[in-house]
XYZ file of N, CA, C and O in Angstrom:
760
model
N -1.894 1.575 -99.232
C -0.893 1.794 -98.217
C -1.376 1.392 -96.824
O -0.556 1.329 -95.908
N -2.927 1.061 -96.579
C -3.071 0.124 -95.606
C -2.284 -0.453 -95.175
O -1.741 -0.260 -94.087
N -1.997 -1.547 -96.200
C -1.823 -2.912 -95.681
C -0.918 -2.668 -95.359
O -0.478 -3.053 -94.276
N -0.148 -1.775 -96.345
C 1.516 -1.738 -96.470
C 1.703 -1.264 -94.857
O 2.198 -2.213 -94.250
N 1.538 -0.439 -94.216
C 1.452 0.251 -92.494
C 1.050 -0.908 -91.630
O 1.613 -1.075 -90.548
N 0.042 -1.774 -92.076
C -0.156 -2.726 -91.196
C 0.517 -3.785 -90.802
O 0.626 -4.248 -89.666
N 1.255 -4.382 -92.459
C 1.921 -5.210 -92.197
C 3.706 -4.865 -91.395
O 4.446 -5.462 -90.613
N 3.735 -3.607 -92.143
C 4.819 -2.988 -91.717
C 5.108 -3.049 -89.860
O 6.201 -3.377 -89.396
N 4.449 -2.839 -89.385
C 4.098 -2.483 -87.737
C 3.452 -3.767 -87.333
O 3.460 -3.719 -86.103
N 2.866 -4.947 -87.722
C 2.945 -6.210 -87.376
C 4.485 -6.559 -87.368
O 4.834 -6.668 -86.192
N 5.366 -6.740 -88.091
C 6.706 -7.044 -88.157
C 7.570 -6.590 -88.017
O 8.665 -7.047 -88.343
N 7.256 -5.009 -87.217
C 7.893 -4.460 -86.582
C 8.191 -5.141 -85.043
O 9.255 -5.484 -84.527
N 6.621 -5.193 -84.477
C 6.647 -6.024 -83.275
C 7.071 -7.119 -83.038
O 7.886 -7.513 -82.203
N 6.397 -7.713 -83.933
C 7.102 -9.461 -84.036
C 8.452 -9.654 -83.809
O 8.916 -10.340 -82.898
N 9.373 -8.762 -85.030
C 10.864 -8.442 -85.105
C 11.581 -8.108 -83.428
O 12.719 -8.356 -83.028
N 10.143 -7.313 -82.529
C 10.840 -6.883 -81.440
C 11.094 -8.136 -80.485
O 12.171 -8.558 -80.064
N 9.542 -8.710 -80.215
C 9.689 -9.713 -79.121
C 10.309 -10.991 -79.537
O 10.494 -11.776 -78.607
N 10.697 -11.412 -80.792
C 11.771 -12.230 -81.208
C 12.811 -11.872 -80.729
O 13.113 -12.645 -79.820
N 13.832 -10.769 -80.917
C 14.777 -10.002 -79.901
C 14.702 -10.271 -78.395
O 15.395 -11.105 -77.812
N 13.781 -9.470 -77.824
C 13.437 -9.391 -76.771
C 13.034 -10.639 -75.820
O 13.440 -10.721 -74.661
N 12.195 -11.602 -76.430
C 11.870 -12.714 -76.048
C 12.160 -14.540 -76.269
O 11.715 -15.686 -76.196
N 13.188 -13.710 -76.562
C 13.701 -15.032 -77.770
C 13.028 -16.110 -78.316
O 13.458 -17.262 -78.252
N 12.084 -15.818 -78.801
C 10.897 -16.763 -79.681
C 11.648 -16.804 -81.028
O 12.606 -16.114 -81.376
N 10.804 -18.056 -81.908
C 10.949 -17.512 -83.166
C 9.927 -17.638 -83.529
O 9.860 -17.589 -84.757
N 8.632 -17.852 -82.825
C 7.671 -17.474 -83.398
C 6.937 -16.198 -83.346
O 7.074 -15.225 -82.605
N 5.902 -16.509 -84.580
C 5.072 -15.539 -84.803
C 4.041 -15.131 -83.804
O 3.181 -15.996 -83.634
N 3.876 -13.887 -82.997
C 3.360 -13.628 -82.059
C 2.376 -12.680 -82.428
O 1.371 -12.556 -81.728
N 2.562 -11.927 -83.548
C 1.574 -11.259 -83.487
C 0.878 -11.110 -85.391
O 1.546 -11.108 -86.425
N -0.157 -11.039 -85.281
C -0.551 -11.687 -86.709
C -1.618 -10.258 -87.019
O -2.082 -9.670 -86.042
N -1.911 -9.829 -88.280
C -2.486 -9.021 -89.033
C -3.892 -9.903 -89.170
O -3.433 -11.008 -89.460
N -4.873 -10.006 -89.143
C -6.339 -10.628 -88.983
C -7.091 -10.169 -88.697
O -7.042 -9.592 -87.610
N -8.011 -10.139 -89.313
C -9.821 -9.852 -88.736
C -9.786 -10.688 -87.252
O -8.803 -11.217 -86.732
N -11.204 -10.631 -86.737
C -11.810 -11.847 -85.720
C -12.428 -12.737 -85.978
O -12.395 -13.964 -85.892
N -13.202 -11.751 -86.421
C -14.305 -13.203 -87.064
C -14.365 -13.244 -88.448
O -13.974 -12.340 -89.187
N -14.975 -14.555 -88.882
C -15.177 -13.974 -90.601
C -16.747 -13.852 -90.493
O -17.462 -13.849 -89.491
N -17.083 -13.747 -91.905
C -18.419 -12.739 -91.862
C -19.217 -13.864 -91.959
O -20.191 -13.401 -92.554
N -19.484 -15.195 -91.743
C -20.158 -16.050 -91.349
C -20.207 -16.312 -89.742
O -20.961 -17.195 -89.333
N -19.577 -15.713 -89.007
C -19.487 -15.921 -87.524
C -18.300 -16.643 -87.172
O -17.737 -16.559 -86.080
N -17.885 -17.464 -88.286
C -16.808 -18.248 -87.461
C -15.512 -17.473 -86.918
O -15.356 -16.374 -87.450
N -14.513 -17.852 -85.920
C -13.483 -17.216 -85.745
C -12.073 -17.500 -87.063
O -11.648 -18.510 -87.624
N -11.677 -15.863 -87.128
C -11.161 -15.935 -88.415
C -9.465 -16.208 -87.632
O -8.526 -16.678 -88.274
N -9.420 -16.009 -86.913
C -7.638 -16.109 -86.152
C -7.150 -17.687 -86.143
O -7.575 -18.526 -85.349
N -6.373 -17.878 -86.971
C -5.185 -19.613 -86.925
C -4.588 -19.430 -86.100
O -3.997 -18.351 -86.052
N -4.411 -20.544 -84.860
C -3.983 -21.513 -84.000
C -4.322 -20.248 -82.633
O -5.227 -19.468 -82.930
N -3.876 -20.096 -81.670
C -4.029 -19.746 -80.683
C -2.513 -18.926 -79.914
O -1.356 -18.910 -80.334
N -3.173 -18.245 -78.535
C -1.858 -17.705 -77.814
C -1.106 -16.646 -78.923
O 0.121 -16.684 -79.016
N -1.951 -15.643 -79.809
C -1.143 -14.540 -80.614
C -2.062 -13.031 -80.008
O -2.990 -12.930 -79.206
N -1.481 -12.247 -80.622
C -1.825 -10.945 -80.848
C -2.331 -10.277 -82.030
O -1.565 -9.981 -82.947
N -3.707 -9.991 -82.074
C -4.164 -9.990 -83.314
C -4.571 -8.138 -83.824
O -5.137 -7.187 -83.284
N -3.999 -8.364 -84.937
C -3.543 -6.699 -85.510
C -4.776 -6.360 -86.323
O -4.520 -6.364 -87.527
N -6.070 -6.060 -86.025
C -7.155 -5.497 -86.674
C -7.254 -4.130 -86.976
O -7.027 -3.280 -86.115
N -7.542 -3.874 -88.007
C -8.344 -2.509 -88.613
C -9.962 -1.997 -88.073
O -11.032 -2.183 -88.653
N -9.769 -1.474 -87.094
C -10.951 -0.698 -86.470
C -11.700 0.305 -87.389
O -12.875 0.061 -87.664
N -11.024 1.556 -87.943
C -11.395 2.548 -88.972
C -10.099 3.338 -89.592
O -8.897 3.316 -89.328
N -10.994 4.125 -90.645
C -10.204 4.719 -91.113
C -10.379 6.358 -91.229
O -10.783 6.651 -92.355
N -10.243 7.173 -90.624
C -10.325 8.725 -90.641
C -9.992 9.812 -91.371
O -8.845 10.166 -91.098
N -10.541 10.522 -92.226
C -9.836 11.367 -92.880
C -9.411 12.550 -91.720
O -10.178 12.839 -90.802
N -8.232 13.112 -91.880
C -7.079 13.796 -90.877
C -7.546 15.077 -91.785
O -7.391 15.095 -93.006
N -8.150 16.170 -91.022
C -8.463 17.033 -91.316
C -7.485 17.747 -90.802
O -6.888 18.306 -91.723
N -6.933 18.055 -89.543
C -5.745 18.395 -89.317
C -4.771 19.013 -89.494
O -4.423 20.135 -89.125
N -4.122 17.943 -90.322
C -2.854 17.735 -91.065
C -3.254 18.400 -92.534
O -2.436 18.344 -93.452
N -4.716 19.114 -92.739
C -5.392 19.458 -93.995
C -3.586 20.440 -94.985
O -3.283 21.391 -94.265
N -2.921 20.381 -95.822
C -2.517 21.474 -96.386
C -0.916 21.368 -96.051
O -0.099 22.223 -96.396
N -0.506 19.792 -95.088
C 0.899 19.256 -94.967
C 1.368 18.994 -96.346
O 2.509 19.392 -96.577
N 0.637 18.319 -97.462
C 1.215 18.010 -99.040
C 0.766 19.177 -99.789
O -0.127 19.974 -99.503
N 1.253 19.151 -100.422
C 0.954 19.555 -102.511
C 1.835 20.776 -102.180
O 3.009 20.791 -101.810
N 0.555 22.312 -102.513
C 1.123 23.247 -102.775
C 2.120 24.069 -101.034
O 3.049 24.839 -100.794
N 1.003 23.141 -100.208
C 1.790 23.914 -98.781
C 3.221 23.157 -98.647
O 4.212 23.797 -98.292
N 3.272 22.152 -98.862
C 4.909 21.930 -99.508
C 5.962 22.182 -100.005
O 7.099 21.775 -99.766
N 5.503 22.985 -100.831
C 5.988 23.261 -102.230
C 6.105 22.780 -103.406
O 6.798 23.012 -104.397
N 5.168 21.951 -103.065
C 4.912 20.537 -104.739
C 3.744 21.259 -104.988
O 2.889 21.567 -104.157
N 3.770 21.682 -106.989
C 2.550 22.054 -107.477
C 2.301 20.539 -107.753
O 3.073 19.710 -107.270
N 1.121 20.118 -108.605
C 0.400 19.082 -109.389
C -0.666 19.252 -109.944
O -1.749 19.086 -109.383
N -0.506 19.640 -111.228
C -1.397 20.104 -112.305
C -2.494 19.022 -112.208
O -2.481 17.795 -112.103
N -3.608 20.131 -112.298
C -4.820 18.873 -112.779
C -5.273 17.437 -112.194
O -5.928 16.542 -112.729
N -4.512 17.558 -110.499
C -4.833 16.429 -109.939
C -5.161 17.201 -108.619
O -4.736 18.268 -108.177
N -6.106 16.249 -108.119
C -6.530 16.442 -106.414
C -5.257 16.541 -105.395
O -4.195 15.933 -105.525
N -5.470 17.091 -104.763
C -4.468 17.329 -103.208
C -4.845 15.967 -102.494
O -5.926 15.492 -102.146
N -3.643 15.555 -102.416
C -3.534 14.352 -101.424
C -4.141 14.262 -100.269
O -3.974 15.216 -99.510
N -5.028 13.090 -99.787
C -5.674 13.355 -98.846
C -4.571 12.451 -97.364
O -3.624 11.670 -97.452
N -5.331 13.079 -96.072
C -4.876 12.339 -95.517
C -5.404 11.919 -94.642
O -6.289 12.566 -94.081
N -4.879 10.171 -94.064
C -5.861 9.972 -93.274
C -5.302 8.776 -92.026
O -4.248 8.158 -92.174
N -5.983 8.642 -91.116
C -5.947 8.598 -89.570
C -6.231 6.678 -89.677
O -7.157 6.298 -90.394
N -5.481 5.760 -89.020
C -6.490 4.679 -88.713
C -6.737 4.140 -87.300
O -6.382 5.044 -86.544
N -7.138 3.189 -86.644
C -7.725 2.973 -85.763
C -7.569 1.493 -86.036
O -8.282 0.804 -86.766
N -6.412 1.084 -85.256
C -6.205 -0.270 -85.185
C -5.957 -1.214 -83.867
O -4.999 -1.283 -83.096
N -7.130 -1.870 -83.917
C -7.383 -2.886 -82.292
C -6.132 -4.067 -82.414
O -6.042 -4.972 -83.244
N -5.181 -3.717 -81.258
C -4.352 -5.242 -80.672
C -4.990 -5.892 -79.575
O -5.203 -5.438 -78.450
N -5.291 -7.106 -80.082
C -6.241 -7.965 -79.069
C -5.347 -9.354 -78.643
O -4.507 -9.882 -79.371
N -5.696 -9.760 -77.435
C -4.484 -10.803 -77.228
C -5.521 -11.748 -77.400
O -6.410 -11.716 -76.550
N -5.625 -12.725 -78.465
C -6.249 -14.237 -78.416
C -5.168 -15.412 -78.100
O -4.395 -15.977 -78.875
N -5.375 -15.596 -76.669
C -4.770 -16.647 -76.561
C -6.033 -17.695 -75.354
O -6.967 -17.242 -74.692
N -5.709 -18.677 -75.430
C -6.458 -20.011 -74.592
C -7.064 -19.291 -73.262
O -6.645 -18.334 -72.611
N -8.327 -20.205 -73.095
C -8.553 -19.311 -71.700
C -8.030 -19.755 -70.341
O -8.162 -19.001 -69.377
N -7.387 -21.058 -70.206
C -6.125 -21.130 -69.390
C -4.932 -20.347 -69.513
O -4.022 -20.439 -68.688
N -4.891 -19.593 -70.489
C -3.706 -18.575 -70.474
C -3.895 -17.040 -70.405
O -3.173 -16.264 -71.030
N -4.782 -16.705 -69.709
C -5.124 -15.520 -69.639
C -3.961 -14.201 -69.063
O -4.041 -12.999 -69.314
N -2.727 -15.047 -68.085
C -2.104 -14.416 -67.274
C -1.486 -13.570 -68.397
O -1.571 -12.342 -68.430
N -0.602 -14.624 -69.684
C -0.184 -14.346 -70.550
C -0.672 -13.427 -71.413
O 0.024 -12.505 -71.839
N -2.156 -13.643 -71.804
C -2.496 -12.801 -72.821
C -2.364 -11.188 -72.488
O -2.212 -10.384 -73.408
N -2.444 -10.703 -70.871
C -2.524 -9.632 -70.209
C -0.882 -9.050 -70.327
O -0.742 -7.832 -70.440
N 0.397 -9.970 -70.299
C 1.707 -9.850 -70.350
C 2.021 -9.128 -72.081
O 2.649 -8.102 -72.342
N 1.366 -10.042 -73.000
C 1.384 -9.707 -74.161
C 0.620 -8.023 -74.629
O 1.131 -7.021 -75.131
N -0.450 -8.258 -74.293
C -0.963 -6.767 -74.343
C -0.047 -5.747 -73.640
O 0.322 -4.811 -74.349
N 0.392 -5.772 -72.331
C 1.587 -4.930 -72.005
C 2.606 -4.955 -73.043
O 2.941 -3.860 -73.496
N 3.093 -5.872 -73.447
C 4.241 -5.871 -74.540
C 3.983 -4.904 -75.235
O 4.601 -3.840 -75.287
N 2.953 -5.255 -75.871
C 2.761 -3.950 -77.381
C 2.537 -2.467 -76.820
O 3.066 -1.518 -77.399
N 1.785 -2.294 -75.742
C 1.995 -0.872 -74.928
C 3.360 -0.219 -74.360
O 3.682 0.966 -74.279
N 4.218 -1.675 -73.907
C 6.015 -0.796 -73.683
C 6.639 -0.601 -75.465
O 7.389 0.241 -75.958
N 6.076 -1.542 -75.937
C 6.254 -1.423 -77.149
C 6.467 -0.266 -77.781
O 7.638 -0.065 -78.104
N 5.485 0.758 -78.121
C 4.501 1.996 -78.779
C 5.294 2.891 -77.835
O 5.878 3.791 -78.439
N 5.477 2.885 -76.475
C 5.818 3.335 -75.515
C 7.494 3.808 -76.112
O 8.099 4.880 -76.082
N 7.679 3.090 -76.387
C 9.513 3.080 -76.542
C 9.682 3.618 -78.278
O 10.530 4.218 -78.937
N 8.818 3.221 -78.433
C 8.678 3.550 -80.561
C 7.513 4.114 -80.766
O 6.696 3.195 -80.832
N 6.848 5.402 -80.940
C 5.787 5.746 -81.369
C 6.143 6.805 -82.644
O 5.158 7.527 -82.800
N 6.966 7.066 -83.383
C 7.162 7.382 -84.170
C 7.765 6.670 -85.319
O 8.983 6.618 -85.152
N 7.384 6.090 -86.446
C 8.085 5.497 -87.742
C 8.802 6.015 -88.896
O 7.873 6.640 -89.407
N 9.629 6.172 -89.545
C 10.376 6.696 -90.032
C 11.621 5.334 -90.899
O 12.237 4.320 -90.570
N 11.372 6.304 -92.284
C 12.599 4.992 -93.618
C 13.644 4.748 -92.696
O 14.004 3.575 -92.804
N 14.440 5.519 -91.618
C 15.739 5.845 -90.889
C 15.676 5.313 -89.468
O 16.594 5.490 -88.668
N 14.296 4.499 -89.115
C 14.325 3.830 -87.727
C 13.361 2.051 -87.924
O 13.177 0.970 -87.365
N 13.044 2.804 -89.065
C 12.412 1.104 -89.411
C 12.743 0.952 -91.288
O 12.051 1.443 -92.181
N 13.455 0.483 -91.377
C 13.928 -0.093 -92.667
C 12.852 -0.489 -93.382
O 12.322 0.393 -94.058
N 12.297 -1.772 -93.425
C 11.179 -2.073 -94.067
C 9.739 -1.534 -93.987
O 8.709 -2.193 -93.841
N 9.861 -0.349 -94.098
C 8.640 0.749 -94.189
C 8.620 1.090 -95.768
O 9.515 1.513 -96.499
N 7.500 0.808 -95.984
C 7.226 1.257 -97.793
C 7.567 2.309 -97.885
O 7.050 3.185 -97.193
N 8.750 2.629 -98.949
C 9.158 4.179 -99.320
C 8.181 5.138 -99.720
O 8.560 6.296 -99.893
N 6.958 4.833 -99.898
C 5.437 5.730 -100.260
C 5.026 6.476 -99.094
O 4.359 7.510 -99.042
N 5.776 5.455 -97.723
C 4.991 6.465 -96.534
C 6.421 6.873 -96.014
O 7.488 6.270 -95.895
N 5.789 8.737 -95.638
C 7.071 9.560 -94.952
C 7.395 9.034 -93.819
O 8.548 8.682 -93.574
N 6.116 8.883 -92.741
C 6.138 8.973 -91.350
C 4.639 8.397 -90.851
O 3.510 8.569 -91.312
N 5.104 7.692 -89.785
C 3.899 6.794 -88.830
C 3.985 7.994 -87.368
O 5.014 8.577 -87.026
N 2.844 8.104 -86.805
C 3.264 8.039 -85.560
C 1.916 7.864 -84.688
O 0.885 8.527 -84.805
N 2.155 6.886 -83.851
C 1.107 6.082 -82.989
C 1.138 6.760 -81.415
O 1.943 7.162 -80.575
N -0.607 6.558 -81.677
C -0.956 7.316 -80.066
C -1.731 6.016 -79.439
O -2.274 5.281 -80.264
N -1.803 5.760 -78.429
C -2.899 5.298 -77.734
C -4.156 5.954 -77.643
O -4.119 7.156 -77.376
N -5.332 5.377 -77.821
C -6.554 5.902 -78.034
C -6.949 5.005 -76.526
O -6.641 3.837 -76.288
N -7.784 6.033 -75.559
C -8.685 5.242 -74.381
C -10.140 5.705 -74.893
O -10.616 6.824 -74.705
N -10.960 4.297 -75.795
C -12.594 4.137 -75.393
C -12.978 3.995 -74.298
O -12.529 3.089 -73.596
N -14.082 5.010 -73.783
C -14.824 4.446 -72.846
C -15.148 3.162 -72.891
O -14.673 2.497 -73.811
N -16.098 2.471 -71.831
C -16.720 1.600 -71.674
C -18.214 1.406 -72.907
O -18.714 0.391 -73.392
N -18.455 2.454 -73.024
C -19.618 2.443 -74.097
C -19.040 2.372 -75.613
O -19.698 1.712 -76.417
N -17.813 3.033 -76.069
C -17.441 2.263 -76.933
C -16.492 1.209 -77.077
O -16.171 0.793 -78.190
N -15.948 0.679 -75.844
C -15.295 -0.863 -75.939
C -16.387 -1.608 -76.242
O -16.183 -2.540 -77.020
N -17.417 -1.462 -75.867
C -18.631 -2.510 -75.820
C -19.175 -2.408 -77.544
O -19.551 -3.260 -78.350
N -18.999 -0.943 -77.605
C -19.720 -1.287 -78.762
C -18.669 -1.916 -79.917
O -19.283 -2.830 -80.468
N -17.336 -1.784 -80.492
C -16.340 -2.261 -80.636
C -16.398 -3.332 -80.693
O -16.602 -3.717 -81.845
N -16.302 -4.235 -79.846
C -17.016 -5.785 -79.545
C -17.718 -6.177 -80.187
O -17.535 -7.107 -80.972
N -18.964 -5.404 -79.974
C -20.144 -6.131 -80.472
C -20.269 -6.102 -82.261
O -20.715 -6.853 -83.129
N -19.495 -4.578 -82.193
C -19.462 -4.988 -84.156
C -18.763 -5.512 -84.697
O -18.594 -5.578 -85.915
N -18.034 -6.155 -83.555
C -16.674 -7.359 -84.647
C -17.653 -8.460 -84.353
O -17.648 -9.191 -85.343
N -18.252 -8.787 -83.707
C -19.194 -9.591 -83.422
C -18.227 -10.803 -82.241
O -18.475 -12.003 -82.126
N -17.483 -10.275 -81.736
C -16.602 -11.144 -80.907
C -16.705 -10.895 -79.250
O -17.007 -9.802 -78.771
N -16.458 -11.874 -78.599
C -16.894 -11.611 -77.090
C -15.248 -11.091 -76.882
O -14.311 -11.603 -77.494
N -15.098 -9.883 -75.814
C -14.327 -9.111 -75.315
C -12.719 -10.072 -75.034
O -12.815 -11.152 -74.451
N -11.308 -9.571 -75.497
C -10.332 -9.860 -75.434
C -9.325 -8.917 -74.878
O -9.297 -7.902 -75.573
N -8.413 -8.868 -73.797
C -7.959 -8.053 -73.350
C -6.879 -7.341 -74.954
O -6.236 -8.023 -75.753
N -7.044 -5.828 -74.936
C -6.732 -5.457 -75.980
C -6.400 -3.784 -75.239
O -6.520 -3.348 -74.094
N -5.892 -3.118 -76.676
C -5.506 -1.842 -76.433
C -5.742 -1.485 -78.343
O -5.337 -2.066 -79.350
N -6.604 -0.237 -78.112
C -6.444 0.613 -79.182
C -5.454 1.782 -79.659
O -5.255 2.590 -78.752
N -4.792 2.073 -80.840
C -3.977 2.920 -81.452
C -4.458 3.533 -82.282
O -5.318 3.043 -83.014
N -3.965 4.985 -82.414
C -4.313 5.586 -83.795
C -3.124 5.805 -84.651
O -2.307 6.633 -84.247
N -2.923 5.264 -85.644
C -1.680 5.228 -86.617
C -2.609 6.758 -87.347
O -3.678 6.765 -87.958
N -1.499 8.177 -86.898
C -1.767 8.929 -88.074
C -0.366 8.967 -89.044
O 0.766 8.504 -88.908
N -0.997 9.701 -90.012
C -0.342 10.498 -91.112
C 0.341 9.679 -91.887
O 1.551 9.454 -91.918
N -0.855 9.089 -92.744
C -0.914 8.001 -94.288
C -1.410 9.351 -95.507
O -2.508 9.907 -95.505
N -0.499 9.578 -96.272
C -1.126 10.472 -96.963
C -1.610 9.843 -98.660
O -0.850 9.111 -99.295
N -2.647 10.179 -99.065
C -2.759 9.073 -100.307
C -3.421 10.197 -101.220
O -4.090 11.170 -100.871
N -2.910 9.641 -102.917
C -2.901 10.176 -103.775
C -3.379 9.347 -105.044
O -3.220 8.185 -104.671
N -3.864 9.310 -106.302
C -3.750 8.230 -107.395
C -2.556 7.503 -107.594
O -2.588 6.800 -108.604
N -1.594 7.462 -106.989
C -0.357 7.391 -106.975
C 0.265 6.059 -106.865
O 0.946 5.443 -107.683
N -0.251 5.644 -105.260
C -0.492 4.054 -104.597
C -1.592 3.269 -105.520
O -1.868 2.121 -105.171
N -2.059 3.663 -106.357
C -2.497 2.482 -107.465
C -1.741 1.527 -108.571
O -1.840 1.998 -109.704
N -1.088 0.427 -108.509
C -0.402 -0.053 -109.028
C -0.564 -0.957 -109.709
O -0.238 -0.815 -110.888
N -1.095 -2.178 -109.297
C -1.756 -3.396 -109.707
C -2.534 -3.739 -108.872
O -2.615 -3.509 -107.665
N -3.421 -4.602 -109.915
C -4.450 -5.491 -108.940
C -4.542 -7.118 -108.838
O -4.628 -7.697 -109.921
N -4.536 -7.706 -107.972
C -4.153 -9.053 -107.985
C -5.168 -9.921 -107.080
O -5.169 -10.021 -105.854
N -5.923 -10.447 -107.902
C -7.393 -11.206 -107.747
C -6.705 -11.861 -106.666
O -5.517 -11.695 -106.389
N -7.820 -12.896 -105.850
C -7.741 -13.884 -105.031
C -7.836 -15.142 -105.742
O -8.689 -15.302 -106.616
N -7.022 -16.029 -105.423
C -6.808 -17.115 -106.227
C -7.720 -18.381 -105.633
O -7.785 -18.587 -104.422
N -8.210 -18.960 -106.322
C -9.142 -20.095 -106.022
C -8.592 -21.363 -106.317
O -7.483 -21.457 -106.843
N -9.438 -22.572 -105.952
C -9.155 -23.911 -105.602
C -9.790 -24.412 -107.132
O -10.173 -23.541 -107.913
N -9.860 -25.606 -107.436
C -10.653 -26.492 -108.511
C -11.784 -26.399 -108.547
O -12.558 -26.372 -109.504
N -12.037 -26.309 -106.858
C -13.850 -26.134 -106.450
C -13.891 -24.971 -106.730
O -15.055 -24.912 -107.126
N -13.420 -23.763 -106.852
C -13.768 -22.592 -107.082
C -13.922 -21.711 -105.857
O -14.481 -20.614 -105.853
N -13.080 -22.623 -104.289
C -13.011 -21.209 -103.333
C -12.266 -20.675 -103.300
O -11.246 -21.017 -103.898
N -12.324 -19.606 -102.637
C -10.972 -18.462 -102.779
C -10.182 -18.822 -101.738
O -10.629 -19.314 -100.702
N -8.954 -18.591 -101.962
C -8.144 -18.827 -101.452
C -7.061 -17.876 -100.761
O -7.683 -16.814 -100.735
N -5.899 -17.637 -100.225
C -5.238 -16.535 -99.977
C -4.171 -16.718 -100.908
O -4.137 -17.924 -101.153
N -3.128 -16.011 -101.659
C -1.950 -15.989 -102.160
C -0.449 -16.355 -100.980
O 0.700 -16.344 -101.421
């Protein structure tokens, strides 16, 4: 249900500033930074890039599912739940910096205007998840830096979020679907 939240809230935004900005392009993209050889992992330039920082178990929210519900479930674990930590970074050209700073505001009036998700305000939300709701997270300076340095990427004007309340169970296990390769035998994306 990662992905499913990630991609969900990438195309939430996208969906917005298409509206809003009358583009039809893709502005904001789901991606790592780098790949794990150093190179930069982001295609073409001038986007907003939707990374996975961490993932938290929500102690919290401990006792929101199962029996404090009112759902028993024999013989299985209590659903856990958990917190993520996802960096929007503006990669765009470094002649376009004015922009990349405009774009990062975007996704902050953005969150600003929508910080709660819901089947009844965003349609294409996986019916597995009840509810999103996004905070702004402010790192210090000691962990922006460090942030940085473990994506291994030099600093991009960006803003961090915490997407809570993903609750997961054996449940979201469904299929598994390898990465598909070339003749040569590299992997490829689907």
């Amino acid at each position: 249900m990662i992905y499913e939240t990630l991609v969900c809230i990438t195309e939430e935004i996208n969906n917005n500033f298409k509206r809003n900005l009358q583009t039809n392009e893709e502005k904001v993209i789901l991606s790592g930074i780098m790949n794990q050889d150093g190179s930069v992992a982001i295609q073409g330039e001038n986007k907003i890039v939707v990374t996975l920082l961490n993932v938290e178990k929500d102690t919290i929210g401990k006792g929101a599912t199962g029996a404090a519900a009112g759902v028993t479930m024999p013989n299985t674990a209590a659903a856990v739940n958990i917190n993520l930590y996802v960096l929007f970074s503006a990669y765009f050209s470094s002649g376009n910096y004015p922009e990349a700073l405009r774009f990062i505001s975007f996704v902050v009036a953005y969150f600003q205007s929508k910080n709660v998700f819901t089947r009844a305000n965003t349609p294409g939300m996986d019916k597995r998840i009840g509810k999103l709701i996004v905070e702004m997270e402010s790192p210090g300076a000691d962990k922006l830096n460090n942030i940085w340095t473990t994506l291994g990427a030099k600093y991009m004007p960006s803003v961090v979020y915490k997407v809570r309340m993903l609750s997961f169970d054996d449940s979201i296990i469904k299929e598994y679907r390898p990465g598909v390769s070339d003749a040569t035998g590299n992997m490829g994306t689907v």
